[in-house]
Tab-separated table of C-alpha atoms in Angstrom:
chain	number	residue	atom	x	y	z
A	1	UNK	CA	42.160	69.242	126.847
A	2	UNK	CA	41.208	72.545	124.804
A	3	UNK	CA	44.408	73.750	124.980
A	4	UNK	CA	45.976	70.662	123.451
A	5	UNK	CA	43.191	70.422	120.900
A	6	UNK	CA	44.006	74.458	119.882
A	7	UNK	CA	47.740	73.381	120.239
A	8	UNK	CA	47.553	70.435	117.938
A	9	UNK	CA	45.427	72.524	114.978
A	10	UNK	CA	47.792	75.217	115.552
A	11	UNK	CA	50.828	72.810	114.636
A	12	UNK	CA	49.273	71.307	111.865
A	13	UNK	CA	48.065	74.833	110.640
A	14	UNK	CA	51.756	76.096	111.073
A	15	UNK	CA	53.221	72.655	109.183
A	16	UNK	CA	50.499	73.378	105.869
A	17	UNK	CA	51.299	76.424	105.550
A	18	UNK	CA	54.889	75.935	105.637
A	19	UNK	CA	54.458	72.848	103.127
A	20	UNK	CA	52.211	75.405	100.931
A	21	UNK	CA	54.875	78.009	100.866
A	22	UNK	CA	58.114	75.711	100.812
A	23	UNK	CA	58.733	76.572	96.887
A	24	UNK	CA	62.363	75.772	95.488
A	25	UNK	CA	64.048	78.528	94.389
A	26	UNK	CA	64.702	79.987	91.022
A	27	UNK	CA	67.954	80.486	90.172
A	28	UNK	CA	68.075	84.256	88.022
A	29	UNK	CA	70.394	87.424	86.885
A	30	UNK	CA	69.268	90.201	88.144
A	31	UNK	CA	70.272	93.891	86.733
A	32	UNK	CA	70.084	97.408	88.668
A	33	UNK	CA	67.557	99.771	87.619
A	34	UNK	CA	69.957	103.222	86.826
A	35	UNK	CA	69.659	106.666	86.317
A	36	UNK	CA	71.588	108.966	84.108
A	37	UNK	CA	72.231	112.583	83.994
A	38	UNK	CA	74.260	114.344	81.727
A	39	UNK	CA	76.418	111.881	79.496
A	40	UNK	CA	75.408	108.572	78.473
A	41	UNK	CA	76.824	105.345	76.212
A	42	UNK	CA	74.743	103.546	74.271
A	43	UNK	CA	75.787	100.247	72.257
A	44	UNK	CA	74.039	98.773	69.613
A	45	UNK	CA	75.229	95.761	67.297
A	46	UNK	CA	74.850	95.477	63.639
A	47	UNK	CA	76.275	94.372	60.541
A	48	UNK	CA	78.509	96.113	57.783
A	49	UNK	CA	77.024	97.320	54.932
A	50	UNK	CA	77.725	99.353	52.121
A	51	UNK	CA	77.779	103.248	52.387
A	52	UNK	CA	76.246	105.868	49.880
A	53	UNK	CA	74.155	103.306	48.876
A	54	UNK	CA	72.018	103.652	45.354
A	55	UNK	CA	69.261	101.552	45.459
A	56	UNK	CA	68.397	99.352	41.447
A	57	UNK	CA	65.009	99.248	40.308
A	58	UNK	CA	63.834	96.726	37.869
A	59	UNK	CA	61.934	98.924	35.299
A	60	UNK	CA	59.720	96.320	33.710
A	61	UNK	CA	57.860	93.128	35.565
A	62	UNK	CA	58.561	89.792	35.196
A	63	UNK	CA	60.795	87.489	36.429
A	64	UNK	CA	64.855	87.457	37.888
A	65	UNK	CA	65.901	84.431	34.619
A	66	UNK	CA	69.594	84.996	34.901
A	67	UNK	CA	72.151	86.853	37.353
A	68	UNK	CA	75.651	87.931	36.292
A	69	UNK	CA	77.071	88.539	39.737
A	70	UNK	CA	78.040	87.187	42.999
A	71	UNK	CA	77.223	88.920	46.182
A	72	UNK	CA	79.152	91.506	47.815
A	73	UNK	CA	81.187	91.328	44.530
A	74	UNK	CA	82.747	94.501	42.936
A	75	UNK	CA	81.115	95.566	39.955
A	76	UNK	CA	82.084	98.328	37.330
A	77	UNK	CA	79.527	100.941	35.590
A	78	UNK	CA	77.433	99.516	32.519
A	79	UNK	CA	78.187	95.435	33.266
A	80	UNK	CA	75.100	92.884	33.250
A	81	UNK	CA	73.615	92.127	36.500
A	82	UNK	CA	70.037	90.901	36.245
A	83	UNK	CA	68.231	89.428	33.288
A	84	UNK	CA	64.383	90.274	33.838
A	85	UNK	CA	61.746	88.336	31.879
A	86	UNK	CA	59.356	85.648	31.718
A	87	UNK	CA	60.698	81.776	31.636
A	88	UNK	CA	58.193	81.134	29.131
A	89	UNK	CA	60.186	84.096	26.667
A	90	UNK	CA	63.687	82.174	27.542
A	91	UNK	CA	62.335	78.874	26.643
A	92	UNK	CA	61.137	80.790	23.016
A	93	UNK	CA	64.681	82.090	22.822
A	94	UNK	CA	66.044	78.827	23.196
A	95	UNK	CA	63.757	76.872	20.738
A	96	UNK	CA	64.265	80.392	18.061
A	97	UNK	CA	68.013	80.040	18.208
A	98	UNK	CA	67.759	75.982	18.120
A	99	UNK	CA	65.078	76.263	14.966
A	100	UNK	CA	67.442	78.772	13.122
A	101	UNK	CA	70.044	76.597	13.243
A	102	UNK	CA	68.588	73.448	11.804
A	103	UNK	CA	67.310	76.176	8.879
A	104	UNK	CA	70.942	77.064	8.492
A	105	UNK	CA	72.301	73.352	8.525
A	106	UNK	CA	69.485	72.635	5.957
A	107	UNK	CA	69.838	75.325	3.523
A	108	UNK	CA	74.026	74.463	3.461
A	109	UNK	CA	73.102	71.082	2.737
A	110	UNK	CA	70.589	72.150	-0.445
A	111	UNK	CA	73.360	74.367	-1.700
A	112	UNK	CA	75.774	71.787	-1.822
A	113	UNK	CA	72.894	69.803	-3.531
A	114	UNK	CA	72.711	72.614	-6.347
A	115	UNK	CA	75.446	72.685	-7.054
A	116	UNK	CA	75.906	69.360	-7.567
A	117	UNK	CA	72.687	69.242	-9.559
A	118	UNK	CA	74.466	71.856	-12.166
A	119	UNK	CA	77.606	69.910	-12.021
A	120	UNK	CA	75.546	66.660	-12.870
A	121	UNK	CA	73.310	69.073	-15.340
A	122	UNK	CA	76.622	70.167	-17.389
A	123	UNK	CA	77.441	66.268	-18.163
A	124	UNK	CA	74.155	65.323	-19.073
A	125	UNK	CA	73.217	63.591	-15.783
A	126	UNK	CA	70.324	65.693	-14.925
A	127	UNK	CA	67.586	67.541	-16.250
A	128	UNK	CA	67.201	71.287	-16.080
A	129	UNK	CA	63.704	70.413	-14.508
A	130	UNK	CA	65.553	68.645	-11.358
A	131	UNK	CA	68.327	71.768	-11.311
A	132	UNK	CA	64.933	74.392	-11.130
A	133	UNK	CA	63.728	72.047	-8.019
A	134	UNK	CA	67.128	72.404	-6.505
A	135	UNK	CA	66.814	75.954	-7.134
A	136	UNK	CA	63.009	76.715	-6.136
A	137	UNK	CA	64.316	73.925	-2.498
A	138	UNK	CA	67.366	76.943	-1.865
A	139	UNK	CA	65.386	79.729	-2.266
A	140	UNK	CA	61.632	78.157	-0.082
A	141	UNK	CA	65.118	77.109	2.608
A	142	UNK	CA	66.433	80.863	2.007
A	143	UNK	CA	63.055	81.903	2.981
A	144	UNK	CA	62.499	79.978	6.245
A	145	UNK	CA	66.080	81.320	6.929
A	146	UNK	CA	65.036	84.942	7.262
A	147	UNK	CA	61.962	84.464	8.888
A	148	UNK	CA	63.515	82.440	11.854
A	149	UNK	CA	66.068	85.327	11.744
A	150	UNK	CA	63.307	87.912	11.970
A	151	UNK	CA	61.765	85.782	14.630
A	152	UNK	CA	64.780	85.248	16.735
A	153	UNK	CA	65.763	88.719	16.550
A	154	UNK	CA	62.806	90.301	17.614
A	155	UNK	CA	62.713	87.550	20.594
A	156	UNK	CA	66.478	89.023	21.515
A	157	UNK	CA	65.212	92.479	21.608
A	158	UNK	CA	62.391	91.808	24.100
A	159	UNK	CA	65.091	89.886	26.206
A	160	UNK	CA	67.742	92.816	25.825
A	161	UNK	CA	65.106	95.136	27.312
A	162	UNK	CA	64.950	93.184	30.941
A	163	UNK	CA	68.792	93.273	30.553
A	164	UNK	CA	69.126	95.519	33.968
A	165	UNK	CA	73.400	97.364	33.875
A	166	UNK	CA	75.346	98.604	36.460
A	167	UNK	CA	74.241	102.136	37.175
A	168	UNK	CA	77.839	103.170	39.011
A	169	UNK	CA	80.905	101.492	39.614
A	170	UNK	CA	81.250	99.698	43.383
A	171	UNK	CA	79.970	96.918	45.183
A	172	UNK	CA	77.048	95.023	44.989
A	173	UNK	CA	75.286	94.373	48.353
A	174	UNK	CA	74.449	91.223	50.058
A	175	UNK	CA	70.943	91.958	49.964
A	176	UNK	CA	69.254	91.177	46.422
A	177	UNK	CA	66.813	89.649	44.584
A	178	UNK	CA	67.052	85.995	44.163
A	179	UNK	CA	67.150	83.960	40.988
A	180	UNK	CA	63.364	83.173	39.808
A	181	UNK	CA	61.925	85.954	42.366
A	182	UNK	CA	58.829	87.892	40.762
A	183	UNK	CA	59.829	91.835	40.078
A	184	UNK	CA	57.141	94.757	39.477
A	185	UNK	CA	58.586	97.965	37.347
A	186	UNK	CA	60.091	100.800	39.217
A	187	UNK	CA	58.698	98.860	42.793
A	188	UNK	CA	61.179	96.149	42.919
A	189	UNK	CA	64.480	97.041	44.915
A	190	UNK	CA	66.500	94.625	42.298
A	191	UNK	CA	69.429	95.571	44.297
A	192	UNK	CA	71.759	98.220	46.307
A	193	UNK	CA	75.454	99.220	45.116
A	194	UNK	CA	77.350	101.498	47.129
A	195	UNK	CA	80.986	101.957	48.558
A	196	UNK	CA	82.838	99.555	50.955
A	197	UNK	CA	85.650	102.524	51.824
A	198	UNK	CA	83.644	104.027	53.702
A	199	UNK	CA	82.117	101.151	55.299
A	200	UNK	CA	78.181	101.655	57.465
A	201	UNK	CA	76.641	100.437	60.249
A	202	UNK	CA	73.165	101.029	60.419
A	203	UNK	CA	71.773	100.301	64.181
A	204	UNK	CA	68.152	100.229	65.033
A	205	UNK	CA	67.409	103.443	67.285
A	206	UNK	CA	63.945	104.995	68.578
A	207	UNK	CA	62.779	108.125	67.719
A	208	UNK	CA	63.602	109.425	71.568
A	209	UNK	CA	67.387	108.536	70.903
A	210	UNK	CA	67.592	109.779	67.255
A	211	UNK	CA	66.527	112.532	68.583
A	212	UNK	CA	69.048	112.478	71.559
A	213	UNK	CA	71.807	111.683	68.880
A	214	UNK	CA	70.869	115.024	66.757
A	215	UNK	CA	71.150	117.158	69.644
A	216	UNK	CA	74.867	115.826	71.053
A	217	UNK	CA	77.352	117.637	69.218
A	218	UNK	CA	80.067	116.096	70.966
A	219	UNK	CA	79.657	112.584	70.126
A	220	UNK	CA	82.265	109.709	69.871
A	221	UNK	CA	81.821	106.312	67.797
A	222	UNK	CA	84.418	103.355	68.860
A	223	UNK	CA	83.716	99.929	66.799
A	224	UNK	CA	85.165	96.717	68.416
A	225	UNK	CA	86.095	93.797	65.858
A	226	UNK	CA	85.364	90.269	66.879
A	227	UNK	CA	88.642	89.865	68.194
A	228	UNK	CA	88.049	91.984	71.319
A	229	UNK	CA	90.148	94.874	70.344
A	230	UNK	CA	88.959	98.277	69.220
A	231	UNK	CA	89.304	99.558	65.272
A	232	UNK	CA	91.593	102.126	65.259
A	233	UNK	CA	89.439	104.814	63.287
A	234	UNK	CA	86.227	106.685	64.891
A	235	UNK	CA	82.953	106.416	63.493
A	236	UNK	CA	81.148	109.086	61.886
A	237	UNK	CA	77.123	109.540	62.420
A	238	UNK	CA	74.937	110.261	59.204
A	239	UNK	CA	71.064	111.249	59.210
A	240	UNK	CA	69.432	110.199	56.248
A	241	UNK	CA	66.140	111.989	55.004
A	242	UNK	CA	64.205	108.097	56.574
A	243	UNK	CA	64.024	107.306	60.591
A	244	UNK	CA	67.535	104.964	59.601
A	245	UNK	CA	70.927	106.084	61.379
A	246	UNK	CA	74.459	105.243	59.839
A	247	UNK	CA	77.769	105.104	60.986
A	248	UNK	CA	80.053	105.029	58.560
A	249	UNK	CA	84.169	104.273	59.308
A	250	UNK	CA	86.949	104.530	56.764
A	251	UNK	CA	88.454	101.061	56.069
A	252	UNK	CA	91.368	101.824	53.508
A	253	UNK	CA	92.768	98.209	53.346
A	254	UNK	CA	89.255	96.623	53.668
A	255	UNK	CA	89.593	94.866	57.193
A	256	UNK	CA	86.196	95.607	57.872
A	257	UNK	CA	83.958	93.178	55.552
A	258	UNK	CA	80.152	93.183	54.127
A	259	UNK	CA	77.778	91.337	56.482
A	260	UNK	CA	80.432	90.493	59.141
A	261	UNK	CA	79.381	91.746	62.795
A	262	UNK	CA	79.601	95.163	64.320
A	263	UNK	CA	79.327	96.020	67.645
A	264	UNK	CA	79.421	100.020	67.950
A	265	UNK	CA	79.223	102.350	71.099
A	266	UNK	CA	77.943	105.787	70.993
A	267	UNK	CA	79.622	107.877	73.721
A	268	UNK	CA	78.812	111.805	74.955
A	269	UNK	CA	74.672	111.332	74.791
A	270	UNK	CA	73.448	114.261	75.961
A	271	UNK	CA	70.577	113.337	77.960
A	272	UNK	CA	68.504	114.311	81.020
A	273	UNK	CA	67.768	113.150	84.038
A	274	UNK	CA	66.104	109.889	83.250
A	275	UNK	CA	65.829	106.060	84.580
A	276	UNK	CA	66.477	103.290	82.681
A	277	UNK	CA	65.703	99.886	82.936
A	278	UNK	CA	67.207	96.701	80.631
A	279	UNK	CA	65.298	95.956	77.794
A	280	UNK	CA	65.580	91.818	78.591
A	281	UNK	CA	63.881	92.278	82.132
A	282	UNK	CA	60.477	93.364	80.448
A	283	UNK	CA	57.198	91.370	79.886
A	284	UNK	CA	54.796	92.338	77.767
A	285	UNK	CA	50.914	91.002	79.527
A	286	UNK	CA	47.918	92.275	77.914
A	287	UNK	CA	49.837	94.786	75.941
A	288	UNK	CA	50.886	96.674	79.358
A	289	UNK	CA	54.525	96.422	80.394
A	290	UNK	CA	55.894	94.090	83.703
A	291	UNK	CA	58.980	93.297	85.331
A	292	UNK	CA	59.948	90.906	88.265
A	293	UNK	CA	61.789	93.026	90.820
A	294	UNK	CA	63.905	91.376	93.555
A	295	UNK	CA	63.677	92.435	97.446
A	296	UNK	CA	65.764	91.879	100.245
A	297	UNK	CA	63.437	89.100	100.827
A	298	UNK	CA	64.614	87.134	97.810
A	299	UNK	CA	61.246	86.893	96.488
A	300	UNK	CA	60.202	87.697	92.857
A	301	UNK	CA	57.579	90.830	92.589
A	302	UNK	CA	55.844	91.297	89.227
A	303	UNK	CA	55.270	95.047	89.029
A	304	UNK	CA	53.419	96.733	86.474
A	305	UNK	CA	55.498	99.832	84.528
A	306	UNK	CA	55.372	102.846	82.704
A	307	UNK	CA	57.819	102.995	79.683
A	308	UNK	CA	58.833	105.742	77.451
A	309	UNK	CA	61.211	105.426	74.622
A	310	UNK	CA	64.068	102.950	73.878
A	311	UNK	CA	67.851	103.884	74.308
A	312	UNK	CA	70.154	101.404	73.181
A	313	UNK	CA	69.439	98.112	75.210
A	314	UNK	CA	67.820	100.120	77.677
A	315	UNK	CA	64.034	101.803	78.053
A	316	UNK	CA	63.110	104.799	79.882
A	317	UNK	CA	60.880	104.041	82.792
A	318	UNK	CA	58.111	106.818	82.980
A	319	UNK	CA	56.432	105.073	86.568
A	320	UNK	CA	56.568	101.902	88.414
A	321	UNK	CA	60.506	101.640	89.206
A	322	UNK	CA	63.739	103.715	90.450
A	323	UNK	CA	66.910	103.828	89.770
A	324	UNK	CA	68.406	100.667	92.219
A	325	UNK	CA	65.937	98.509	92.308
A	326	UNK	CA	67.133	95.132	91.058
A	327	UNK	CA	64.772	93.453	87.781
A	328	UNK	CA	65.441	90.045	87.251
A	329	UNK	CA	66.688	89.843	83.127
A	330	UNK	CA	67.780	86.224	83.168
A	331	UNK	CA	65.864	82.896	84.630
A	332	UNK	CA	61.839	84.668	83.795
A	333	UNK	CA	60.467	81.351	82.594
A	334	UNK	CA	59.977	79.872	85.782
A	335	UNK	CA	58.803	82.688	87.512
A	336	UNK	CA	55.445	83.437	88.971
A	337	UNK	CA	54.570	86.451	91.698
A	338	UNK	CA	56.079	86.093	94.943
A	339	UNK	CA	58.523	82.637	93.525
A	340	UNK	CA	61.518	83.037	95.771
A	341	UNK	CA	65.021	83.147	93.754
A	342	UNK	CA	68.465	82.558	94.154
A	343	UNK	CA	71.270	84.443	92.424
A	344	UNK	CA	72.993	82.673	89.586
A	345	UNK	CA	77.206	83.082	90.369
């Protein structure tokens, strides 16, 4: 009788736990750990933008009231491109130039009244009293004239000076300033004007592979155009004074066009021995790095990491991983310590 009794719990033990434990799988991607020694390739992608690029100030404060360009466009040294002021100053302007013309209209219409008035006058019609106050209306009219020119002109010269010019012929970029945006002198990038032939790619890189980049002197730059094939000219790799990289290519007949796509790879690194891990298999948790590595067992691990800099799409793993283990990178949502998986095809 015991041993049925220790039979029986031992059955129903063995069927709770196996109820407790019977978890569907998650279906994930998975991605090797690797290690490098030697040579490496990074990729990065990007967008084009303009090389040599000369960044426009505005000089005073105020207001973007009027632009004179269209993005991307070509522009030549000297032409209009922003119109800095106030909207309060362009609604003046506008009532200045409106008041001097009804002045205008009015004191044409009191000079064709004089002379009337001395036409009338020489046949007796009028008096020389009514001719004076035809004379003494043209002159007060003259008067109003000038001042509303005076006004108007000193209104045109505050507006000239938030006139902002071309500082150099070439093309404007895509980023700017939009219309009605608030400027502050000599802070405000207005915008940037540079050169199209060459053309730049400017990828986002970590100190640890700028660095990496400055000591490879044997470097080669391949672009590949949305199409799938490769651009026929090699890239050429620019440090700038700032932490930004660029890679600039020649495009003589302009195939390559602002703000379209770029997908660049960066090949001869120079690097040492070092493991790297996929930048979409980590976790952030507390401000302290995880993964999910995969077993034999099928079974998702979270395991706490040691990172060092960023290469590419790729981080350097300091502790916590080697090269072959498999992190899942596709499918994390789901997951939980010890959730067993199943490998998407």
């Amino acid at each position: 009788m015991k041993n049925f009794l220790a039979y029986t719990l031992l059955l129903v033990t063995t069927i709770f736990f196996a109820a407790c434990t019977n978890e569907k799988p998650v279906e994930v991607t998975t991605a090797q750990v690797i290690s490098v020694e030697g040579t490496m390739s990074i990729s990065h992608d990007g967008k084009f933008s303009l090389s040599g690029e000369q960044k426009i100030l505005s000089p005073i404060s105020g207001t973007v009231v009027e632009t004179f360009f269209e993005r991307g466009q070509e522009v030549t040294e000297g032409q209009p491109l922003f119109k800095i002021g106030r909207q309060q100053d362009e609604t003046a302007l506008l009532q200045a130039k409106a008041a001097l013309g009804e002045s205008m209209a009015a004191l044409a219409r009191e000079h064709a009244e004089l002379a009337q008035a001395e036409i009338q006058f020489r046949n007796k019609a009028v008096t020389a009293q009514e001719v004076d106050d035809k004379k003494f209306a043209v002159n007060q009219r003259q008067t109003e004239v000038d001042e509303r020119k005076a006004a108007l002109e000193n209104l045109q010269n505050d507006s000239a000076a938030g006139m902002i010019n071309a500082p150099s012929t070439g093309h404007i970029g895509f980023e700017s300033v939009a219309l009605g945006a608030t400027v502050t002198a000599n802070e405000t990038v207005l915008a940037q004007i540079g050169n199209t032939d060459p053309i730049a790619v400017r990828p986002k890189i970590s100190a640890e592979e700028r660095q990496l980049l400055e000591s490879s002197d044997a470097l080669k730059i391949t672009l590949k155009l949305s199409d799938g094939s490769t651009y026929p000219r090699t890239g050429k790799l620019n440090f700038p004074a700032n932490s930004e990289v660029a890679v600039t290519f020649d495009n003589p007949i302009g195939l390559l066009l602002l703000g379209d796509e770029a997908h660049i790879t960066i090949d001869g690194i120079k690097v040492p021995y070092t493991v790297l891990v996929p930048e979409n298999a980590i976790q952030i948790r507390g401000g302290d790095n995880y993964v999910f590595a995969v077993d034999s067992d099928k079974t998702a691990a979270l395991k706490k990491i040691s990172l060092g800099g960023k290469l590419g799409n790729f981080f350097v793993v300091n502790d916590g991983l080697k090269a072959g283990d498999s992190v899942v990178v596709e499918g994390l949502t789901n997951l939980r310590d010890g959730t067993p998986v199943e490998f998407r095809k």
